[in-house]
Amino acid sequence: MTYEMTYERNEVIPGLVLNRAASTGVLLRLMRPEAKAAWLWLCRRAELPAAVVDAFVSHPDWRMRASFAQSEVAPAADRARLVDDADRRVLLELAHGPTPFRAVTEPLPDAVYTRLLTTADPEVRRTAAMSPSIPARVLAGHTGHHDPGVRTGVCRAWDALTPADREALLGDPDAAVRAAAARHACRTDPAHTDGVLAAMTPVHRREILAGACLPRATAERLMDLDDPYDRQTLAGNPSLPPDLVARLAVDPEHDVRRAVSARPELTEEQRAAVDHSVRRSDALRPLGWVLALDGDSDALRACAASAHRWLRRNAAVHPALPADLVERLAEDEDFVVRLMICEKQPDAPAGALLRTVLEWDGRSVHDMLRLPQFPGKGLARYADHEEPRLRRLAVEDPDTAPEVIERLTRDEAVWVRRAAASDPRLTRERIEELLRDPDTARPAASNPRLAEADMHRLLDAVAVPA
């Protein structure tokens, strides 16, 4: 294949990163300063060769190393190698860790967190102490840390602390540590609740309204809050007395009544008696009490069988949902329940995945198409469908004829053309044509039909040195 200098650098370079056939040599070349458009994409590539990981850790540009420290897909053991980095900006990124969308990050090794918590740089220490991925067991070992910023972070591990450590933090000489300790202590000890509420801003007090153990007098006073969002939050508080729950069940605000209807102690009859509704478009917060249930518990099964859509939606995202409940909720009457099964359950039934992809066009569809059980066979029938998003599905069928794939690369809809451009059933000549089109250059560069020599020539064409 021959190339002309007509390619969009910022399209071809990320496309090569995404190419499953890209060799170690190609990936290493993409780490050159002239290929900065690839750096963020490289950090998002899973299962990097060892030589590429080595190059990340020793890269001369701190931004490349910092990006790797924030990688959502790199193994924690690989990211941990940056603990010896000389640039505090890299250490700050490592200490904070990645924050993937709707996913949990693999924590760094305990010894690495200990080094970060005990480093001489106070900002790195405090960032590590507040990391969303640091395990509670690590924080619990630093209740006597000399840095009050770290001790404030240690309070997040409240349930893992000994009674003596909790008392020490509640009586800490630093006011910020005492306040953080009280915010956690008030979940089980009402003696701290009023003081915490008095110190909180209206925006931040909702966390306390949701989970604090409320004295009777405090609960009665909060019933008269003017802000309906505050009352809605209060309606889910597990310590709220039954008579006050009953008052909120007839609140003039619908969302307050709906929050009452999802309380764990209610029977199905009591839930149905609360005037509320759950619509398809309602973006409802997770119910912590449902997600905390044991996967084999009768309570989780009751949620999955409940007439209350909000409970079934939460059961659908439970990380330990039994297989029979996955099958059951995959056929639920509520679209959002079915969607949550397809988004959150790795063993979602193939039929449910196909039905969801056919009737919905959200951001998670791409992930569903990548699941090994997704039923691609037969999707060639959509190649001439009037809807572009369905024509695009024909590319997922292993039996779609090469000439149909080639025709889809000329589709009027750009998303269809891009989907087809990465298909290895295309001829190398057609791939070359697609590489010259700014709309399809990126997916064409990710086409595994490209040989290694082709990829290097592409890099030559966009002036990335060997």
Short mmCIF file of C-alpha atoms in Angstrom, two decimals:
data_model
loop_
_atom_site.label_atom_id
_atom_site.label_comp_id
_atom_site.label_asym_id
_atom_site.label_seq_id
_atom_site.Cartn_x
_atom_site.Cartn_y
_atom_site.Cartn_z
CA MET A 1 0.00 0.00 0.00
CA THR A 2 1.20 3.53 -0.72
CA TYR A 3 0.21 6.62 1.21
CA GLU A 4 -0.01 10.30 0.54
CA MET A 5 0.44 13.06 3.13
CA THR A 6 -3.33 13.59 3.28
CA TYR A 7 -4.16 12.02 6.61
CA GLU A 8 -5.51 13.70 9.72
CA ARG A 9 -2.80 13.09 12.32
CA ASN A 10 -5.31 13.21 15.19
CA GLU A 11 -7.44 10.53 13.51
CA VAL A 12 -4.87 8.07 12.17
CA ILE A 13 -2.72 7.97 15.30
CA PRO A 14 -5.51 7.02 17.78
CA GLY A 15 -6.77 4.52 15.23
CA LEU A 16 -3.43 2.71 15.24
CA VAL A 17 -3.53 2.53 19.04
CA LEU A 18 -6.91 0.82 18.79
CA ASN A 19 -5.69 -1.66 16.20
CA ARG A 20 -5.65 -5.14 17.76
CA ALA A 21 -2.92 -6.17 15.33
CA ALA A 22 -0.54 -3.34 16.26
CA SER A 23 2.83 -4.80 17.18
CA THR A 24 5.04 -3.79 20.08
CA GLY A 25 7.18 -1.86 17.63
CA VAL A 26 4.21 0.17 16.40
CA LEU A 27 3.01 0.89 19.93
CA LEU A 28 6.47 2.01 21.02
CA ARG A 29 6.69 4.33 18.05
CA LEU A 30 3.37 5.86 19.11
CA MET A 31 5.02 6.92 22.36
CA ARG A 32 7.19 9.44 20.52
CA PRO A 33 6.50 13.15 21.25
CA GLU A 34 5.26 13.56 17.67
CA ALA A 35 2.43 11.12 18.44
CA LYS A 36 0.98 12.84 21.50
CA ALA A 37 -2.49 12.34 20.06
CA ALA A 38 -1.99 8.65 20.89
CA TRP A 39 -0.92 8.94 24.49
CA LEU A 40 -4.28 9.03 26.19
CA TRP A 41 -5.54 6.24 23.93
CA LEU A 42 -2.49 4.14 24.73
CA CYS A 43 -3.31 4.39 28.43
CA ARG A 44 -6.76 3.01 27.67
CA ARG A 45 -5.44 -0.02 25.79
CA ALA A 46 -5.71 -3.22 27.81
CA GLU A 47 -3.05 -5.93 28.02
CA LEU A 48 -0.11 -3.85 26.90
CA PRO A 49 3.11 -5.73 26.04
CA ALA A 50 5.75 -5.67 28.78
CA ALA A 51 8.05 -3.49 26.68
CA VAL A 52 5.32 -0.86 26.33
CA VAL A 53 4.66 -0.87 30.08
CA ASP A 54 8.39 -0.39 30.64
CA ALA A 55 8.31 2.54 28.23
CA PHE A 56 5.40 4.10 30.09
CA VAL A 57 7.13 3.88 33.46
CA SER A 58 10.39 5.32 32.13
CA HIS A 59 8.94 7.79 29.63
CA PRO A 60 10.79 11.15 29.68
CA ASP A 61 7.55 13.17 29.61
CA TRP A 62 5.85 13.31 33.02
CA ARG A 63 2.46 13.67 31.35
CA MET A 64 2.78 10.24 29.79
CA ARG A 65 3.67 8.70 33.14
CA ALA A 66 0.86 10.58 34.87
CA SER A 67 -1.63 9.34 32.28
CA PHE A 68 -0.51 5.78 32.90
CA ALA A 69 -0.96 6.29 36.64
CA GLN A 70 -4.61 7.11 35.86
CA SER A 71 -5.17 4.19 33.50
CA GLU A 72 -8.47 2.43 34.12
CA VAL A 73 -7.31 -0.81 32.48
CA ALA A 74 -3.66 -1.15 33.48
CA PRO A 75 -3.05 -3.73 36.21
CA ALA A 76 -2.44 -2.17 39.62
CA ALA A 77 0.95 -3.89 39.81
CA ASP A 78 2.06 -2.05 36.66
CA ARG A 79 0.80 1.34 37.87
CA ALA A 80 2.48 0.70 41.23
CA ARG A 81 5.91 0.87 39.58
CA LEU A 82 5.45 4.65 39.43
CA VAL A 83 5.73 4.93 43.21
CA ASP A 84 9.44 5.67 42.71
CA ASP A 85 8.76 8.48 40.23
CA ALA A 86 10.72 11.67 40.87
CA ASP A 87 7.91 14.01 39.75
CA ARG A 88 5.30 14.83 42.38
CA ARG A 89 2.70 15.40 39.65
CA VAL A 90 2.96 11.74 38.71
CA LEU A 91 2.79 10.69 42.36
CA LEU A 92 -0.35 12.79 42.84
CA GLU A 93 -2.06 11.01 39.95
CA LEU A 94 -0.94 7.64 41.28
CA ALA A 95 -2.12 8.50 44.79
CA HIS A 96 -5.57 9.49 43.58
CA GLY A 97 -5.97 6.59 41.17
CA PRO A 98 -8.34 6.23 38.22
CA THR A 99 -12.08 6.85 38.51
CA PRO A 100 -13.75 4.77 35.80
CA PHE A 101 -17.41 5.27 34.90
CA ARG A 102 -19.65 2.80 36.75
CA ALA A 103 -16.73 0.59 37.71
CA VAL A 104 -14.41 -0.11 40.63
CA THR A 105 -10.67 0.37 40.33
CA GLU A 106 -8.26 -2.37 41.33
CA PRO A 107 -6.42 -0.99 44.39
CA LEU A 108 -2.67 -0.61 44.44
CA PRO A 109 -0.68 -3.03 46.64
CA ASP A 110 -0.95 -2.18 50.35
CA ALA A 111 2.78 -1.47 50.56
CA VAL A 112 2.49 1.15 47.82
CA TYR A 113 -0.33 2.94 49.62
CA THR A 114 1.75 2.88 52.80
CA ARG A 115 4.63 4.54 50.97
CA LEU A 116 2.31 7.19 49.56
CA LEU A 117 0.77 7.85 52.97
CA THR A 118 4.19 8.26 54.57
CA THR A 119 5.96 10.26 51.87
CA ALA A 120 7.40 13.66 52.73
CA ASP A 121 5.00 15.49 50.40
CA PRO A 122 1.83 16.41 52.36
CA GLU A 123 -0.31 16.82 49.25
CA VAL A 124 0.58 13.33 48.03
CA ARG A 125 -0.13 11.89 51.49
CA ARG A 126 -3.53 13.53 51.72
CA THR A 127 -4.47 12.64 48.16
CA ALA A 128 -3.72 8.98 48.89
CA ALA A 129 -5.78 9.12 52.08
CA MET A 130 -8.78 10.37 50.09
CA SER A 131 -8.33 8.02 47.12
CA PRO A 132 -11.60 6.31 46.14
CA SER A 133 -9.76 3.00 45.70
CA ILE A 134 -7.63 2.80 48.86
CA PRO A 135 -8.77 -0.16 51.02
CA ALA A 136 -10.19 0.51 54.48
CA ARG A 137 -7.73 -1.95 55.99
CA VAL A 138 -4.85 0.27 54.83
CA LEU A 139 -6.38 3.45 56.19
CA ALA A 140 -7.15 1.75 59.50
CA GLY A 141 -3.45 1.29 60.10
CA HIS A 142 -2.79 5.05 60.13
CA THR A 143 -5.05 6.42 62.87
CA GLY A 144 -1.99 7.77 64.67
CA HIS A 145 -0.48 9.46 61.61
CA HIS A 146 1.25 12.77 62.34
CA ASP A 147 -0.56 14.50 59.44
CA PRO A 148 -4.11 15.60 60.35
CA GLY A 149 -5.00 15.50 56.64
CA VAL A 150 -4.26 11.78 56.62
CA ARG A 151 -6.16 11.25 59.86
CA THR A 152 -9.14 12.97 58.27
CA GLY A 153 -8.98 10.44 55.44
CA VAL A 154 -8.66 7.59 57.92
CA CYS A 155 -12.14 8.45 59.22
CA ARG A 156 -13.51 7.09 55.94
CA ALA A 157 -12.58 3.62 57.20
CA TRP A 158 -14.78 4.06 60.29
CA ASP A 159 -16.28 0.58 60.21
CA ALA A 160 -12.79 -0.98 60.10
CA LEU A 161 -11.50 0.97 63.12
CA THR A 162 -11.32 -0.29 66.69
CA PRO A 163 -13.45 1.47 69.35
CA ALA A 164 -10.27 2.95 70.83
CA ASP A 165 -9.23 4.38 67.46
CA ARG A 166 -12.66 5.90 66.94
CA GLU A 167 -12.56 7.59 70.33
CA ALA A 168 -9.10 8.93 69.57
CA LEU A 169 -10.30 10.48 66.30
CA LEU A 170 -13.40 11.95 67.95
CA GLY A 171 -11.11 13.65 70.46
CA ASP A 172 -8.39 14.55 67.96
CA PRO A 173 -6.61 17.88 68.57
CA ASP A 174 -7.39 18.92 64.98
CA ALA A 175 -10.90 20.32 64.42
CA ALA A 176 -11.17 18.96 60.87
CA VAL A 177 -10.37 15.43 62.06
CA ARG A 178 -12.94 15.69 64.86
CA ALA A 179 -15.57 16.89 62.39
CA ALA A 180 -14.83 14.04 59.95
CA ALA A 181 -14.98 11.51 62.79
CA ALA A 182 -18.29 12.90 64.03
CA ARG A 183 -19.80 12.66 60.53
CA HIS A 184 -19.09 8.94 60.52
CA ALA A 185 -19.93 8.35 64.19
CA CYS A 186 -23.39 9.88 63.87
CA ARG A 187 -24.48 6.99 61.66
CA THR A 188 -24.71 4.83 64.77
CA ASP A 189 -24.50 7.27 67.69
CA PRO A 190 -27.25 9.94 67.85
CA ALA A 191 -25.24 11.94 70.36
CA HIS A 192 -23.19 13.36 67.49
CA THR A 193 -26.00 14.03 65.03
CA ASP A 194 -27.18 17.48 66.10
CA GLY A 195 -23.66 18.88 66.21
CA VAL A 196 -22.87 17.51 62.77
CA LEU A 197 -26.09 18.90 61.27
CA ALA A 198 -25.43 22.32 62.74
CA ALA A 199 -21.98 22.44 61.16
CA MET A 200 -23.01 21.25 57.69
CA THR A 201 -23.94 23.46 54.76
CA PRO A 202 -27.44 22.87 53.28
CA VAL A 203 -25.92 21.05 50.28
CA HIS A 204 -23.73 18.70 52.33
CA ARG A 205 -26.20 17.95 55.09
CA ARG A 206 -28.17 15.59 52.84
CA GLU A 207 -25.54 12.92 53.39
CA ILE A 208 -26.28 13.20 57.10
CA LEU A 209 -30.05 13.32 56.59
CA ALA A 210 -29.80 10.08 54.64
CA GLY A 211 -27.83 7.99 57.10
CA ALA A 212 -27.44 9.59 60.52
CA CYS A 213 -29.02 8.08 63.61
CA LEU A 214 -31.60 10.72 64.49
CA PRO A 215 -32.75 11.60 68.01
CA ARG A 216 -36.56 11.75 68.20
CA ALA A 217 -36.66 15.50 68.72
CA THR A 218 -34.28 16.08 65.80
CA ALA A 219 -36.33 13.88 63.50
CA GLU A 220 -39.50 15.80 64.37
CA ARG A 221 -37.81 19.12 63.70
CA LEU A 222 -36.50 17.94 60.33
CA MET A 223 -40.00 16.93 59.23
CA ASP A 224 -40.75 20.62 58.69
CA LEU A 225 -37.85 21.26 56.29
CA ASP A 226 -39.01 23.51 53.45
CA ASP A 227 -36.74 21.96 50.83
CA PRO A 228 -38.49 18.92 49.27
CA TYR A 229 -35.10 17.44 48.35
CA ASP A 230 -34.18 17.46 52.04
CA ARG A 231 -37.44 15.72 52.93
CA GLN A 232 -36.90 13.23 50.12
CA THR A 233 -33.48 12.38 51.54
CA LEU A 234 -34.87 12.18 55.06
CA ALA A 235 -37.56 9.76 53.87
CA GLY A 236 -34.92 7.09 53.32
CA ASN A 237 -33.24 7.46 56.72
CA PRO A 238 -33.28 4.02 58.40
CA SER A 239 -33.65 5.47 61.92
CA LEU A 240 -36.80 7.46 61.18
CA PRO A 241 -39.62 6.43 63.59
CA PRO A 242 -42.63 4.68 61.98
CA ASP A 243 -45.09 7.47 62.75
CA LEU A 244 -42.85 10.00 61.01
CA VAL A 245 -42.42 7.64 58.06
CA ALA A 246 -46.22 7.56 57.83
CA ARG A 247 -46.33 11.36 57.72
CA LEU A 248 -43.85 11.49 54.87
CA ALA A 249 -45.83 8.81 53.03
CA VAL A 250 -48.53 11.43 52.43
CA ASP A 251 -46.18 14.34 51.74
CA PRO A 252 -47.43 16.72 49.03
CA GLU A 253 -44.24 16.12 47.03
CA HIS A 254 -44.31 12.98 44.88
CA ASP A 255 -40.57 12.29 45.14
CA VAL A 256 -40.79 12.30 48.93
CA ARG A 257 -43.59 9.74 48.84
CA ARG A 258 -41.65 7.61 46.35
CA ALA A 259 -38.61 7.62 48.64
CA VAL A 260 -40.82 6.34 51.47
CA SER A 261 -42.18 3.57 49.24
CA ALA A 262 -38.67 2.13 48.81
CA ARG A 263 -37.87 1.75 52.52
CA PRO A 264 -36.65 -1.75 53.43
CA GLU A 265 -39.07 -2.44 56.29
CA LEU A 266 -42.25 -1.99 54.23
CA THR A 267 -44.31 -4.90 53.00
CA GLU A 268 -45.48 -5.11 49.42
CA GLU A 269 -48.94 -4.01 50.53
CA GLN A 270 -47.52 -0.99 52.35
CA ARG A 271 -45.46 0.02 49.32
CA ALA A 272 -48.51 -0.21 47.08
CA ALA A 273 -50.49 1.96 49.49
CA VAL A 274 -48.07 4.88 49.00
CA ASP A 275 -49.14 7.13 46.11
CA HIS A 276 -46.10 7.06 43.82
CA SER A 277 -44.92 6.09 40.36
CA VAL A 278 -41.65 5.05 38.70
CA ARG A 279 -41.32 6.09 35.08
CA ARG A 280 -38.88 4.85 32.47
CA SER A 281 -37.19 8.26 32.37
CA ASP A 282 -36.67 8.51 36.14
CA ALA A 283 -32.97 8.54 37.04
CA LEU A 284 -33.17 7.17 40.56
CA ARG A 285 -30.32 6.93 43.06
CA PRO A 286 -29.03 3.51 44.11
CA LEU A 287 -30.69 2.01 47.17
CA GLY A 288 -27.76 1.17 49.42
CA TRP A 289 -29.75 -1.27 51.51
CA VAL A 290 -30.54 -3.39 48.43
CA LEU A 291 -26.96 -3.41 47.15
CA ALA A 292 -25.74 -4.43 50.61
CA LEU A 293 -27.88 -7.60 50.66
CA ASP A 294 -26.28 -11.01 50.46
CA GLY A 295 -26.54 -12.47 46.99
CA ASP A 296 -28.21 -15.63 48.24
CA SER A 297 -30.59 -13.89 50.63
CA ASP A 298 -34.36 -14.15 50.62
CA ALA A 299 -34.43 -10.36 50.88
CA LEU A 300 -32.70 -9.94 47.52
CA ARG A 301 -35.08 -12.43 45.95
CA ALA A 302 -37.97 -10.44 47.39
CA CYS A 303 -36.60 -7.28 45.77
CA ALA A 304 -36.28 -9.05 42.42
CA ALA A 305 -39.90 -10.20 42.70
CA SER A 306 -41.26 -6.91 44.04
CA ALA A 307 -43.95 -4.98 42.23
CA HIS A 308 -41.83 -1.89 42.94
CA ARG A 309 -39.73 -1.05 39.88
CA TRP A 310 -37.11 0.82 41.89
CA LEU A 311 -36.39 -2.28 43.97
CA ARG A 312 -36.18 -4.49 40.88
CA ARG A 313 -33.83 -2.02 39.21
CA ASN A 314 -31.51 -2.18 42.19
CA ALA A 315 -31.69 -5.97 42.30
CA ALA A 316 -30.69 -5.99 38.62
CA VAL A 317 -27.38 -4.23 39.36
CA HIS A 318 -26.54 -6.29 42.44
CA PRO A 319 -22.97 -7.58 42.00
CA ALA A 320 -23.85 -11.06 43.30
CA LEU A 321 -27.22 -11.56 41.62
CA PRO A 322 -27.87 -15.32 41.26
CA ALA A 323 -28.09 -16.69 37.74
CA ASP A 324 -31.77 -17.56 37.96
CA LEU A 325 -32.60 -13.96 38.94
CA VAL A 326 -30.49 -12.66 36.07
CA GLU A 327 -32.61 -14.77 33.72
CA ARG A 328 -35.82 -13.63 35.38
CA LEU A 329 -35.08 -9.90 35.39
CA ALA A 330 -33.79 -10.06 31.80
CA GLU A 331 -37.45 -10.60 30.86
CA ASP A 332 -38.84 -7.92 33.19
CA GLU A 333 -41.67 -5.70 31.98
CA ASP A 334 -39.66 -2.60 32.90
CA PHE A 335 -37.17 -1.57 30.20
CA VAL A 336 -34.77 -0.07 32.75
CA VAL A 337 -34.61 -3.36 34.67
CA ARG A 338 -33.72 -5.20 31.46
CA LEU A 339 -31.20 -2.51 30.57
CA MET A 340 -29.52 -2.77 33.98
CA ILE A 341 -29.18 -6.53 33.53
CA CYS A 342 -27.48 -6.00 30.17
CA GLU A 343 -25.23 -3.25 31.49
CA LYS A 344 -24.26 -4.73 34.84
CA GLN A 345 -24.47 -8.52 34.62
CA PRO A 346 -21.54 -10.09 32.70
CA ASP A 347 -23.64 -13.20 32.02
CA ALA A 348 -26.66 -11.33 30.66
CA PRO A 349 -28.64 -13.64 28.36
CA ALA A 350 -27.88 -13.32 24.66
CA GLY A 351 -31.52 -12.72 23.78
CA ALA A 352 -31.80 -9.87 26.24
CA LEU A 353 -28.66 -8.24 24.86
CA LEU A 354 -29.98 -8.39 21.31
CA ARG A 355 -33.39 -7.04 22.25
CA THR A 356 -31.83 -4.15 24.16
CA VAL A 357 -29.47 -3.24 21.32
CA LEU A 358 -32.37 -3.28 18.86
CA GLU A 359 -34.61 -1.01 20.91
CA TRP A 360 -32.10 1.37 22.49
CA ASP A 361 -29.16 3.49 21.38
CA GLY A 362 -27.34 4.51 24.57
CA ARG A 363 -23.65 4.71 25.37
CA SER A 364 -23.45 1.14 26.73
CA VAL A 365 -24.58 -0.51 23.49
CA HIS A 366 -20.95 -0.71 22.35
CA ASP A 367 -20.06 -2.67 25.48
CA MET A 368 -22.95 -5.08 24.90
CA LEU A 369 -21.76 -5.75 21.35
CA ARG A 370 -18.34 -6.74 22.74
CA LEU A 371 -19.70 -9.36 25.15
CA PRO A 372 -18.78 -12.89 24.00
CA GLN A 373 -22.38 -14.10 24.24
CA PHE A 374 -23.79 -11.34 22.05
CA PRO A 375 -25.60 -13.11 19.16
CA GLY A 376 -24.09 -11.60 16.04
CA LYS A 377 -25.24 -14.26 13.62
CA GLY A 378 -28.23 -13.17 11.58
CA LEU A 379 -27.67 -9.42 11.93
CA ALA A 380 -26.83 -9.16 8.23
CA ARG A 381 -30.58 -8.89 7.69
CA TYR A 382 -30.39 -5.29 8.93
CA ALA A 383 -27.91 -4.16 6.25
CA ASP A 384 -30.70 -2.40 4.32
CA HIS A 385 -32.75 -1.20 7.30
CA GLU A 386 -34.05 2.35 7.18
CA GLU A 387 -32.49 3.14 10.59
CA PRO A 388 -28.72 3.74 10.46
CA ARG A 389 -28.11 2.36 13.96
CA LEU A 390 -29.60 -0.96 12.84
CA ARG A 391 -27.74 -1.01 9.52
CA ARG A 392 -24.59 -0.62 11.59
CA LEU A 393 -25.37 -3.95 13.34
CA ALA A 394 -24.82 -5.89 10.12
CA VAL A 395 -21.09 -5.42 10.70
CA GLU A 396 -21.38 -7.59 13.84
CA ASP A 397 -22.55 -10.62 11.86
CA PRO A 398 -19.63 -12.96 11.06
CA ASP A 399 -21.55 -14.16 8.01
CA THR A 400 -22.11 -10.76 6.42
CA ALA A 401 -20.66 -10.87 2.92
CA PRO A 402 -17.54 -8.76 2.23
CA GLU A 403 -19.35 -6.91 -0.55
CA VAL A 404 -22.05 -5.86 1.94
CA ILE A 405 -19.39 -4.57 4.34
CA GLU A 406 -17.82 -2.64 1.48
CA ARG A 407 -21.22 -1.13 0.62
CA LEU A 408 -21.74 -0.07 4.22
CA THR A 409 -18.47 1.89 4.09
CA ARG A 410 -20.28 4.13 1.57
CA ASP A 411 -23.43 4.49 3.66
CA GLU A 412 -25.02 7.93 3.97
CA ALA A 413 -24.72 7.75 7.78
CA VAL A 414 -21.24 8.46 9.09
CA TRP A 415 -21.64 6.08 12.05
CA VAL A 416 -22.38 3.20 9.69
CA ARG A 417 -19.35 4.05 7.55
CA ARG A 418 -17.12 4.19 10.63
CA ALA A 419 -18.36 0.84 11.92
CA ALA A 420 -17.67 -0.83 8.61
CA ALA A 421 -14.28 0.85 8.13
CA SER A 422 -12.67 -1.25 10.88
CA ASP A 423 -13.92 -4.57 9.49
CA PRO A 424 -11.14 -6.93 8.33
CA ARG A 425 -13.35 -8.26 5.51
CA LEU A 426 -12.58 -5.11 3.54
CA THR A 427 -9.96 -5.20 0.84
CA ARG A 428 -6.70 -3.42 1.56
CA GLU A 429 -7.43 -1.12 -1.35
CA ARG A 430 -10.72 0.00 0.20
CA ILE A 431 -9.01 0.51 3.56
CA GLU A 432 -6.51 2.79 1.86
CA GLU A 433 -9.36 4.87 0.44
CA LEU A 434 -11.02 5.11 3.85
CA LEU A 435 -7.75 6.25 5.42
CA ARG A 436 -7.87 9.35 3.21
CA ASP A 437 -11.35 10.30 4.45
CA PRO A 438 -11.31 12.31 7.72
CA ASP A 439 -14.64 10.73 8.70
CA THR A 440 -13.31 7.19 8.52
CA ALA A 441 -9.55 7.55 8.97
CA ARG A 442 -9.57 6.53 12.64
CA PRO A 443 -11.56 3.28 12.32
CA ALA A 444 -9.71 2.43 9.10
CA ALA A 445 -6.40 2.79 10.93
CA SER A 446 -7.74 0.37 13.56
CA ASN A 447 -8.52 -2.26 10.93
CA PRO A 448 -6.57 -5.46 11.77
CA ARG A 449 -6.26 -6.17 8.04
CA LEU A 450 -3.42 -3.62 8.01
CA ALA A 451 0.00 -5.25 8.05
CA GLU A 452 2.74 -4.01 10.36
CA ALA A 453 4.55 -2.48 7.40
CA ASP A 454 1.36 -0.59 6.51
CA MET A 455 1.14 0.83 10.02
CA HIS A 456 4.74 2.02 9.94
CA ARG A 457 4.18 3.67 6.57
CA LEU A 458 1.14 5.43 8.01
CA LEU A 459 3.31 6.75 10.83
CA ASP A 460 5.86 7.87 8.25
CA ALA A 461 3.09 9.72 6.44
CA VAL A 462 2.05 11.68 9.54
CA ALA A 463 5.66 12.47 10.42
CA VAL A 464 6.13 10.24 13.48
CA PRO A 465 9.84 9.26 13.49
CA ALA A 466 10.88 5.65 13.65
#
